[in-house]
């Protein structure tokens, strides 16, 4: 047992006023994720200058890239929630062991995606497009992104370790530096500036993975030098099956939930293949919506450790207040996104060097899909509360119902009309399903867990 001299001071997550704490922890992550969203969009803008097939190829890579993020971020969610709760319980040695097991799991996940890059890239593209140029662009891009994906796995893990101890400012710096690195390298490598060879989509992929590696190195540095609540060392390390199971109790539902997004995107691309340019429209939408969703995910990253910490500390009032504030902020952000997409969809699509056909299909698509935004803000925050309280299975059930049992079937049925504009209505319809289920589970978790937090200390 640690004596008082060696015990760290009370973490700000347990004492700072909730609204100020939420903004303090979330704003750095929201800013860094906005920068990430910006580089996602700019990356596609540069690729679009090659030709539409290049833009389509990069867009079609999204399901595998999303799956990669699902494994890296999903595991990190499990680490984050478990670690923050453990710190709230003042078990600092156990927190260090959790962190090392989490890093081990991320390395194993990276090795899986190396194999995917080597053996799955070509059949993956062959299943989505019959255009040979799209296939060749895509295989080149995706193979590089998978084989060199160690950066995204390490970046995600070490940033979440910073977040779990309340040091979101340093996580903001790592994400920002990684994104800026990508932005600088994109035009240089894609178009062959400063005497370098013109690399096209391969240059876009190399710029992406380089930015991730730079961010990972910086995140590791900050953990070793600034994160005093954790002592990271692999000396004498052995995987702990019990702790790994606890990490994955929250992590696996999160992985599945995000992986379902990959399945949904892949399924939508298959449905939209018959409508030609619609695949590119769908890809552009995902780039643009990231500029709205990323700040909400940044809010999540600030909210989850606060809820988990105060859950572990037995402070029910702070858990409830954090949850309510995060929902209000998220819905507000999504409202702004909805207004922008409704008012200037043509100007947004105009950044991607569009053909007349792309504009004709894209404008009604953005205006229809964005109707789901306000519902999505509520559902995202409620789902993250489930994860922070160790009940990620609820989030998983909502995600499965929304994307596999609502969105894809409705999109397929609407595609039978032959009118591509009907397909986009599947998004707001599916989000209404998500609202209903999220609310049901919120009442359930309030009755079973939230209302009982701190009772043993009364």
Coordinates of C-alpha atoms in Angstrom, one line a residue:
X1 CA 0.0 0.0 0.0
X2 CA 1.4 3.4 -1.0
X3 CA 1.9 6.0 1.8
X4 CA 0.5 9.5 1.5
X5 CA 3.9 10.9 0.4
X6 CA 4.0 8.8 -2.7
X7 CA 0.3 8.9 -3.5
X8 CA -0.5 11.3 -6.4
X9 CA -2.7 14.3 -5.6
X10 CA -6.4 14.0 -6.3
X11 CA -7.0 14.0 -10.0
X12 CA -8.8 17.0 -11.4
X13 CA -11.5 14.6 -12.8
X14 CA -12.7 14.2 -9.2
X15 CA -12.7 17.8 -8.1
X16 CA -12.9 20.4 -10.9
X17 CA -16.4 21.8 -11.7
X18 CA -17.9 19.5 -14.3
X19 CA -18.7 21.9 -17.2
X20 CA -15.2 23.5 -16.9
X21 CA -13.6 20.0 -16.6
X22 CA -15.5 18.7 -19.6
X23 CA -14.5 21.7 -21.8
X24 CA -10.9 21.6 -20.4
X25 CA -10.5 17.9 -21.3
X26 CA -12.6 17.9 -24.5
X27 CA -11.5 21.2 -26.3
X28 CA -7.9 20.1 -26.9
X29 CA -9.2 16.8 -28.4
X30 CA -11.9 18.6 -30.4
X31 CA -9.4 20.9 -31.9
X32 CA -7.0 18.1 -32.7
X33 CA -9.7 16.1 -34.3
X34 CA -10.9 19.1 -36.3
X35 CA -7.3 19.2 -37.6
X36 CA -7.6 15.5 -38.4
X37 CA -10.9 16.1 -40.2
X38 CA -9.3 18.9 -42.2
X39 CA -6.4 16.8 -43.3
X40 CA -8.9 14.0 -44.3
X41 CA -10.7 16.5 -46.5
X42 CA -7.5 18.1 -47.9
X43 CA -6.0 14.7 -48.6
X44 CA -9.1 13.9 -50.8
X45 CA -9.0 17.3 -52.4
X46 CA -5.4 16.6 -53.5
X47 CA -6.2 13.1 -54.7
X48 CA -9.2 14.4 -56.7
X49 CA -6.8 16.5 -58.7
X50 CA -5.4 13.2 -60.2
X51 CA -8.8 12.1 -61.4
X52 CA -12.2 10.9 -60.2
X53 CA -11.1 7.3 -60.3
X54 CA -8.3 8.1 -57.8
X55 CA -10.7 9.8 -55.5
X56 CA -13.1 6.8 -55.8
X57 CA -10.3 4.4 -55.1
X58 CA -9.3 6.2 -51.9
X59 CA -12.9 6.4 -50.8
X60 CA -13.4 2.7 -51.4
X61 CA -10.5 2.0 -49.0
X62 CA -12.6 3.4 -46.1
X63 CA -14.1 0.1 -44.9
X64 CA -10.7 -1.4 -44.3
X65 CA -9.3 1.8 -42.8
X66 CA -12.3 2.0 -40.6
X67 CA -11.8 -1.6 -39.5
X68 CA -8.2 -0.7 -38.6
X69 CA -9.5 2.2 -36.5
X70 CA -12.1 -0.1 -35.0
X71 CA -9.4 -2.4 -33.6
X72 CA -7.0 0.3 -32.5
X73 CA -9.6 2.7 -31.0
X74 CA -11.9 0.0 -29.7
X75 CA -9.1 -1.6 -27.7
X76 CA -8.0 1.8 -26.6
X77 CA -11.6 2.5 -25.3
X78 CA -11.3 -0.6 -23.2
X79 CA -7.9 0.5 -21.9
X80 CA -9.2 4.0 -21.2
X81 CA -12.4 3.1 -19.3
X82 CA -10.6 0.4 -17.2
X83 CA -7.6 2.5 -16.5
X84 CA -9.6 5.6 -15.5
X85 CA -11.8 3.6 -13.2
X86 CA -8.7 2.0 -11.6
X87 CA -7.1 5.4 -11.1
X88 CA -10.4 6.6 -9.5
X89 CA -10.0 3.6 -7.1
X90 CA -6.4 4.7 -6.4
X91 CA -4.9 1.4 -7.6
X92 CA -1.8 2.9 -9.3
X93 CA 0.3 -0.3 -9.7
X94 CA -2.7 -2.1 -11.3
X95 CA -3.1 0.9 -13.7
X96 CA 0.4 0.5 -15.0
X97 CA -0.1 -3.2 -15.6
X98 CA -3.3 -2.4 -17.5
X99 CA -1.5 0.1 -19.7
X100 CA 1.3 -2.5 -20.7
X101 CA -1.3 -5.2 -21.5
X102 CA -3.1 -2.6 -23.7
X103 CA 0.0 -1.8 -25.6
X104 CA 0.7 -5.5 -26.2
X105 CA -2.8 -6.0 -27.6
X106 CA -2.4 -3.1 -30.1
X107 CA 0.9 -4.6 -31.4
X108 CA -0.9 -7.9 -32.0
X109 CA -3.7 -6.1 -33.9
X110 CA -1.2 -4.3 -36.1
X111 CA 0.3 -7.6 -37.2
X112 CA -3.1 -8.8 -38.3
X113 CA -3.5 -5.8 -40.6
X114 CA -0.1 -6.4 -42.1
X115 CA -1.5 -9.7 -43.4
X116 CA -4.7 -8.0 -44.6
X117 CA -2.6 -5.5 -46.6
X118 CA -0.6 -8.3 -48.2
X119 CA -3.4 -10.7 -49.0
X120 CA -6.8 -9.0 -48.9
X121 CA -6.3 -5.7 -50.7
X122 CA -6.7 -6.9 -54.3
X123 CA -9.8 -9.2 -53.8
X124 CA -11.3 -6.4 -51.7
X125 CA -11.2 -3.9 -54.5
X126 CA -12.2 -6.5 -57.1
X127 CA -15.4 -7.0 -55.2
X128 CA -16.4 -3.3 -55.3
X129 CA -15.4 -2.1 -58.8
X130 CA -15.0 -3.4 -62.3
X131 CA -13.0 -0.4 -63.4
X132 CA -9.3 -1.5 -63.6
X133 CA -7.9 1.9 -62.9
X134 CA -9.9 2.2 -59.7
X135 CA -8.6 -1.3 -58.6
X136 CA -4.9 -0.4 -59.3
X137 CA -5.1 2.9 -57.5
X138 CA -6.9 1.3 -54.6
X139 CA -4.6 -1.7 -54.1
X140 CA -1.5 0.5 -54.1
X141 CA -3.1 2.9 -51.6
X142 CA -4.5 0.3 -49.2
X143 CA -1.5 -2.0 -49.2
X144 CA 0.8 0.8 -48.0
X145 CA -1.7 2.0 -45.4
X146 CA -2.0 -1.5 -43.9
X147 CA 1.6 -2.6 -43.9
X148 CA 2.8 0.6 -42.4
X149 CA -0.1 0.9 -39.9
X150 CA 2.0 0.6 -36.7
X151 CA 1.7 4.3 -36.4
X152 CA -2.1 4.4 -36.0
X153 CA -2.1 1.6 -33.4
X154 CA 0.6 3.2 -31.3
X155 CA -0.7 6.7 -31.7
X156 CA -4.2 5.7 -30.6
X157 CA -3.0 3.7 -27.6
X158 CA -0.6 6.3 -26.2
X159 CA -3.0 9.2 -26.8
X160 CA -5.6 7.3 -24.8
X161 CA -3.2 6.8 -22.0
X162 CA -2.7 10.5 -21.9
X163 CA -6.5 11.0 -22.0
X164 CA -7.2 8.5 -19.2
X165 CA -5.1 10.6 -16.8
X166 CA -6.6 13.9 -17.9
X167 CA -3.7 15.1 -20.0
X168 CA -5.7 15.8 -23.2
X169 CA -3.6 18.9 -24.0
X170 CA -0.6 16.6 -24.9
X171 CA -2.9 14.3 -26.9
X172 CA -4.1 17.4 -28.8
X173 CA -0.5 18.2 -29.7
X174 CA 0.3 14.7 -31.0
X175 CA -2.8 14.6 -33.2
X176 CA -2.2 18.1 -34.5
X177 CA 1.4 17.4 -35.3
X178 CA 0.6 14.2 -37.0
X179 CA -2.2 15.8 -39.1
X180 CA 0.0 18.7 -40.1
X181 CA 2.8 16.4 -41.1
X182 CA 0.3 14.6 -43.4
X183 CA -0.9 17.9 -44.8
X184 CA 2.6 19.1 -45.7
X185 CA 3.7 15.8 -47.2
X186 CA 0.5 15.2 -49.3
X187 CA 1.1 17.7 -52.2
X188 CA 4.9 17.1 -52.0
X189 CA 4.6 13.3 -52.5
X190 CA 1.4 13.2 -54.6
X191 CA 2.6 15.7 -57.2
X192 CA 6.4 15.3 -56.9
X193 CA 7.4 18.7 -55.6
X194 CA 10.9 19.9 -54.7
X195 CA 12.6 17.4 -57.0
X196 CA 10.8 14.3 -55.6
X197 CA 9.1 11.8 -58.0
X198 CA 5.4 12.2 -58.6
X199 CA 3.9 9.3 -56.6
X200 CA 0.1 9.8 -57.0
X201 CA -2.1 7.8 -54.7
X202 CA 1.0 6.0 -53.3
X203 CA 2.3 9.4 -52.2
X204 CA -1.1 10.0 -50.4
X205 CA -0.7 6.7 -48.5
X206 CA 2.9 7.4 -47.5
X207 CA 2.0 10.9 -46.3
X208 CA -0.8 9.3 -44.2
X209 CA 1.3 6.6 -42.5
X210 CA 4.2 9.1 -41.9
X211 CA 1.9 11.5 -40.1
X212 CA 0.7 8.6 -37.9
X213 CA 4.2 7.5 -37.1
X214 CA 5.2 11.0 -36.1
X215 CA 2.2 11.4 -33.9
X216 CA 2.9 8.0 -32.3
X217 CA 6.5 8.9 -31.5
X218 CA 5.4 12.1 -29.9
X219 CA 2.7 10.4 -27.9
X220 CA 5.2 7.9 -26.5
X221 CA 7.5 10.7 -25.6
X222 CA 4.8 12.6 -23.7
X223 CA 3.8 9.5 -21.8
X224 CA 7.4 8.8 -20.7
X225 CA 8.1 12.4 -19.7
X226 CA 4.8 14.0 -18.7
X227 CA 2.5 11.2 -17.6
X228 CA 3.6 10.8 -13.9
X229 CA 0.6 8.7 -12.9
X230 CA 1.8 5.8 -15.1
X231 CA 5.2 4.1 -15.2
X232 CA 5.6 2.3 -18.5
X233 CA 8.1 -0.5 -18.7
X234 CA 8.1 -3.9 -20.4
X235 CA 10.7 -5.2 -18.0
X236 CA 9.5 -8.6 -16.8
X237 CA 6.2 -8.1 -18.7
X238 CA 3.9 -11.0 -19.3
X239 CA 0.4 -10.8 -20.8
X240 CA -2.2 -11.0 -18.0
X241 CA -5.2 -12.9 -19.3
X242 CA -7.5 -11.6 -16.6
X243 CA -6.7 -8.0 -17.3
X244 CA -6.9 -8.5 -21.1
X245 CA -10.4 -10.0 -20.6
X246 CA -11.4 -6.9 -18.6
X247 CA -10.1 -4.6 -21.3
X248 CA -12.0 -6.5 -24.0
X249 CA -15.2 -6.5 -22.0
X250 CA -15.5 -2.9 -23.0
X251 CA -13.2 -3.0 -26.0
X252 CA -14.7 -5.8 -28.0
X253 CA -18.2 -4.3 -28.1
X254 CA -16.6 -1.0 -29.2
X255 CA -14.5 -2.9 -31.8
X256 CA -17.6 -4.7 -33.1
X257 CA -19.6 -1.5 -33.0
X258 CA -17.0 0.3 -35.2
X259 CA -16.3 -2.7 -37.3
X260 CA -20.0 -2.8 -38.1
X261 CA -19.5 0.7 -39.6
X262 CA -17.0 -1.0 -42.0
X263 CA -19.5 -3.6 -43.0
X264 CA -22.1 -0.9 -43.5
X265 CA -19.8 1.2 -45.7
X266 CA -18.8 -1.9 -47.7
X267 CA -22.5 -2.8 -48.2
X268 CA -23.4 0.7 -49.2
X269 CA -20.6 0.7 -51.8
X270 CA -22.0 -2.5 -53.3
X271 CA -25.5 -1.1 -53.4
X272 CA -24.2 2.2 -55.0
X273 CA -22.0 0.5 -57.6
X274 CA -25.0 0.3 -60.0
X275 CA -25.3 4.1 -59.8
X276 CA -21.7 4.9 -60.8
X277 CA -20.8 8.3 -59.5
X278 CA -22.8 7.6 -56.3
X279 CA -19.9 5.7 -54.8
X280 CA -17.8 8.9 -55.1
X281 CA -20.6 10.9 -53.6
X282 CA -20.7 8.6 -50.7
X283 CA -17.0 8.9 -50.2
X284 CA -17.1 12.7 -50.3
X285 CA -19.9 12.6 -47.7
X286 CA -17.8 10.6 -45.3
X287 CA -14.9 13.1 -45.7
X288 CA -17.2 16.1 -45.1
X289 CA -19.1 14.5 -42.2
X290 CA -15.9 13.9 -40.4
X291 CA -15.6 17.6 -40.0
X292 CA -18.8 17.5 -38.0
X293 CA -18.4 14.2 -36.2
X294 CA -14.8 14.5 -35.2
X295 CA -15.4 17.3 -32.7
X296 CA -18.2 15.1 -31.1
X297 CA -15.7 12.2 -30.9
X298 CA -13.3 14.7 -29.3
X299 CA -16.0 15.5 -26.8
X300 CA -16.4 11.8 -26.2
X301 CA -12.7 11.4 -25.5
X302 CA -12.9 14.0 -22.8
X303 CA -16.2 12.7 -21.4
X304 CA -15.4 9.0 -21.1
X305 CA -12.5 9.2 -18.5
X306 CA -14.5 11.7 -16.4
X307 CA -17.5 9.4 -16.2
X308 CA -15.3 6.3 -15.6
X309 CA -13.2 8.1 -13.0
X310 CA -16.2 9.3 -11.0
X311 CA -17.9 6.0 -11.4
X312 CA -14.8 4.4 -9.8
X313 CA -14.8 7.2 -7.1
X314 CA -18.5 6.6 -6.3
X315 CA -19.6 10.2 -7.3
X316 CA -23.0 9.8 -8.9
X317 CA -23.8 13.5 -9.2
X318 CA -20.7 14.2 -11.3
X319 CA -21.4 11.2 -13.5
X320 CA -24.9 12.5 -14.3
X321 CA -23.8 16.1 -14.7
X322 CA -21.1 15.1 -17.1
X323 CA -23.5 13.0 -19.1
X324 CA -26.1 15.7 -19.5
X325 CA -23.5 18.4 -20.4
X326 CA -21.9 16.2 -23.1
X327 CA -25.2 15.5 -24.7
X328 CA -26.1 19.2 -24.9
X329 CA -22.7 20.1 -26.4
X330 CA -22.9 17.2 -28.9
X331 CA -26.4 18.1 -30.2
X332 CA -25.3 21.7 -30.6
X333 CA -22.3 20.8 -32.7
X334 CA -24.4 18.5 -34.9
X335 CA -27.0 21.3 -35.4
X336 CA -24.3 23.5 -36.8
X337 CA -23.2 20.8 -39.1
X338 CA -26.8 20.2 -40.3
X339 CA -27.3 23.9 -41.1
X340 CA -24.0 24.1 -43.1
X341 CA -24.8 21.1 -45.2
X342 CA -28.3 22.2 -45.9
X343 CA -27.3 25.7 -46.9
X344 CA -24.1 25.2 -49.0
X345 CA -23.9 21.6 -50.2
X346 CA -22.7 22.6 -53.6
X347 CA -19.9 24.7 -52.4
X348 CA -18.7 21.8 -50.1
X349 CA -18.7 19.3 -53.0
X350 CA -17.0 22.0 -55.2
X351 CA -13.7 21.4 -53.2
X352 CA -13.4 18.0 -54.8
X353 CA -13.0 19.0 -58.5
X354 CA -16.5 17.6 -59.2
X355 CA -18.0 16.8 -62.6
X356 CA -21.6 18.0 -63.4
X357 CA -22.9 14.5 -62.7
X358 CA -21.1 14.5 -59.3
X359 CA -22.7 17.8 -58.3
X360 CA -26.1 16.7 -59.5
X361 CA -26.1 13.6 -57.3
X362 CA -24.1 15.0 -54.4
X363 CA -26.3 18.0 -53.5
X364 CA -29.5 16.2 -52.7
X365 CA -27.4 13.4 -51.0
X366 CA -25.8 15.8 -48.5
X367 CA -29.1 17.5 -47.8
X368 CA -30.9 14.3 -47.0
X369 CA -28.2 12.4 -45.1
X370 CA -27.5 15.4 -42.8
X371 CA -31.0 15.3 -41.4
X372 CA -29.7 12.5 -39.2
X373 CA -27.1 14.6 -37.5
X374 CA -29.0 15.9 -34.4
X375 CA -30.2 12.4 -33.6
X376 CA -26.6 11.1 -34.1
X377 CA -25.2 13.6 -31.6
X378 CA -27.4 12.3 -28.8
X379 CA -26.8 8.6 -29.7
X380 CA -23.0 9.0 -29.8
X381 CA -22.8 10.5 -26.4
X382 CA -25.2 8.1 -24.8
X383 CA -23.3 5.2 -26.3
X384 CA -20.1 6.5 -24.9
X385 CA -21.7 6.7 -21.4
X386 CA -22.5 3.0 -21.7
X387 CA -18.8 2.3 -22.5
X388 CA -17.5 4.4 -19.7
X389 CA -19.7 2.5 -17.2
X390 CA -18.4 -0.8 -18.5
X391 CA -21.5 -1.7 -20.5
X392 CA -20.3 -1.4 -24.1
X393 CA -22.6 -4.2 -25.1
X394 CA -25.5 -1.7 -25.2
X395 CA -23.6 0.5 -27.6
X396 CA -22.9 -2.6 -29.8
X397 CA -26.6 -3.6 -29.9
X398 CA -27.6 -0.1 -30.9
X399 CA -25.0 0.0 -33.6
X400 CA -25.9 -3.4 -35.0
X401 CA -29.6 -2.5 -35.1
X402 CA -29.0 0.9 -36.7
X403 CA -26.5 -0.2 -39.5
X404 CA -27.2 -3.8 -40.2
X405 CA -30.9 -4.2 -39.5
X406 CA -32.1 -0.7 -40.5
X407 CA -29.7 1.3 -42.7
X408 CA -28.5 -1.4 -45.2
X409 CA -31.9 -3.1 -45.7
X410 CA -33.7 0.2 -46.2
X411 CA -31.0 1.4 -48.6
X412 CA -31.3 -1.8 -50.6
X413 CA -35.1 -1.6 -50.8
X414 CA -34.9 2.0 -51.9
X415 CA -32.3 1.2 -54.5
X416 CA -34.9 -1.1 -56.2
X417 CA -36.7 2.0 -57.2
X418 CA -33.9 3.0 -59.5
X419 CA -33.8 6.4 -57.9
X420 CA -30.4 7.0 -56.1
X421 CA -31.9 10.0 -54.2
X422 CA -34.2 7.6 -52.3
X423 CA -31.2 5.6 -51.0
X424 CA -30.0 8.5 -48.9
X425 CA -33.2 8.5 -46.8
X426 CA -32.0 5.3 -45.2
X427 CA -29.6 7.4 -43.0
X428 CA -32.2 9.5 -41.1
X429 CA -34.6 6.5 -40.8
X430 CA -31.8 4.4 -39.3
X431 CA -30.9 7.1 -36.8
X432 CA -34.4 7.2 -35.5
X433 CA -34.1 3.5 -34.7
X434 CA -30.8 4.4 -32.9
X435 CA -32.6 7.1 -30.8
X436 CA -35.2 4.7 -29.6
X437 CA -32.8 1.9 -28.6
X438 CA -30.3 4.3 -27.0
X439 CA -33.0 5.9 -24.8
X440 CA -34.3 2.4 -23.8
X441 CA -30.8 1.3 -22.7
X442 CA -30.1 4.6 -21.0
X443 CA -33.2 4.1 -18.7
X444 CA -32.0 0.6 -18.1
X445 CA -28.4 1.5 -17.2
X446 CA -29.7 4.3 -15.0
X447 CA -31.9 1.9 -13.0
X448 CA -29.2 -0.8 -12.7
X449 CA -26.0 1.2 -12.3
X450 CA -26.1 5.0 -12.2
X451 CA -28.8 5.3 -9.5
X452 CA -26.7 3.0 -7.3
X453 CA -23.3 4.7 -7.7
X454 CA -21.7 5.6 -4.3
X455 CA -24.3 3.8 -2.3
X456 CA -21.7 1.6 -0.6
X457 CA -20.0 4.7 0.6
X458 CA -23.1 6.3 2.1

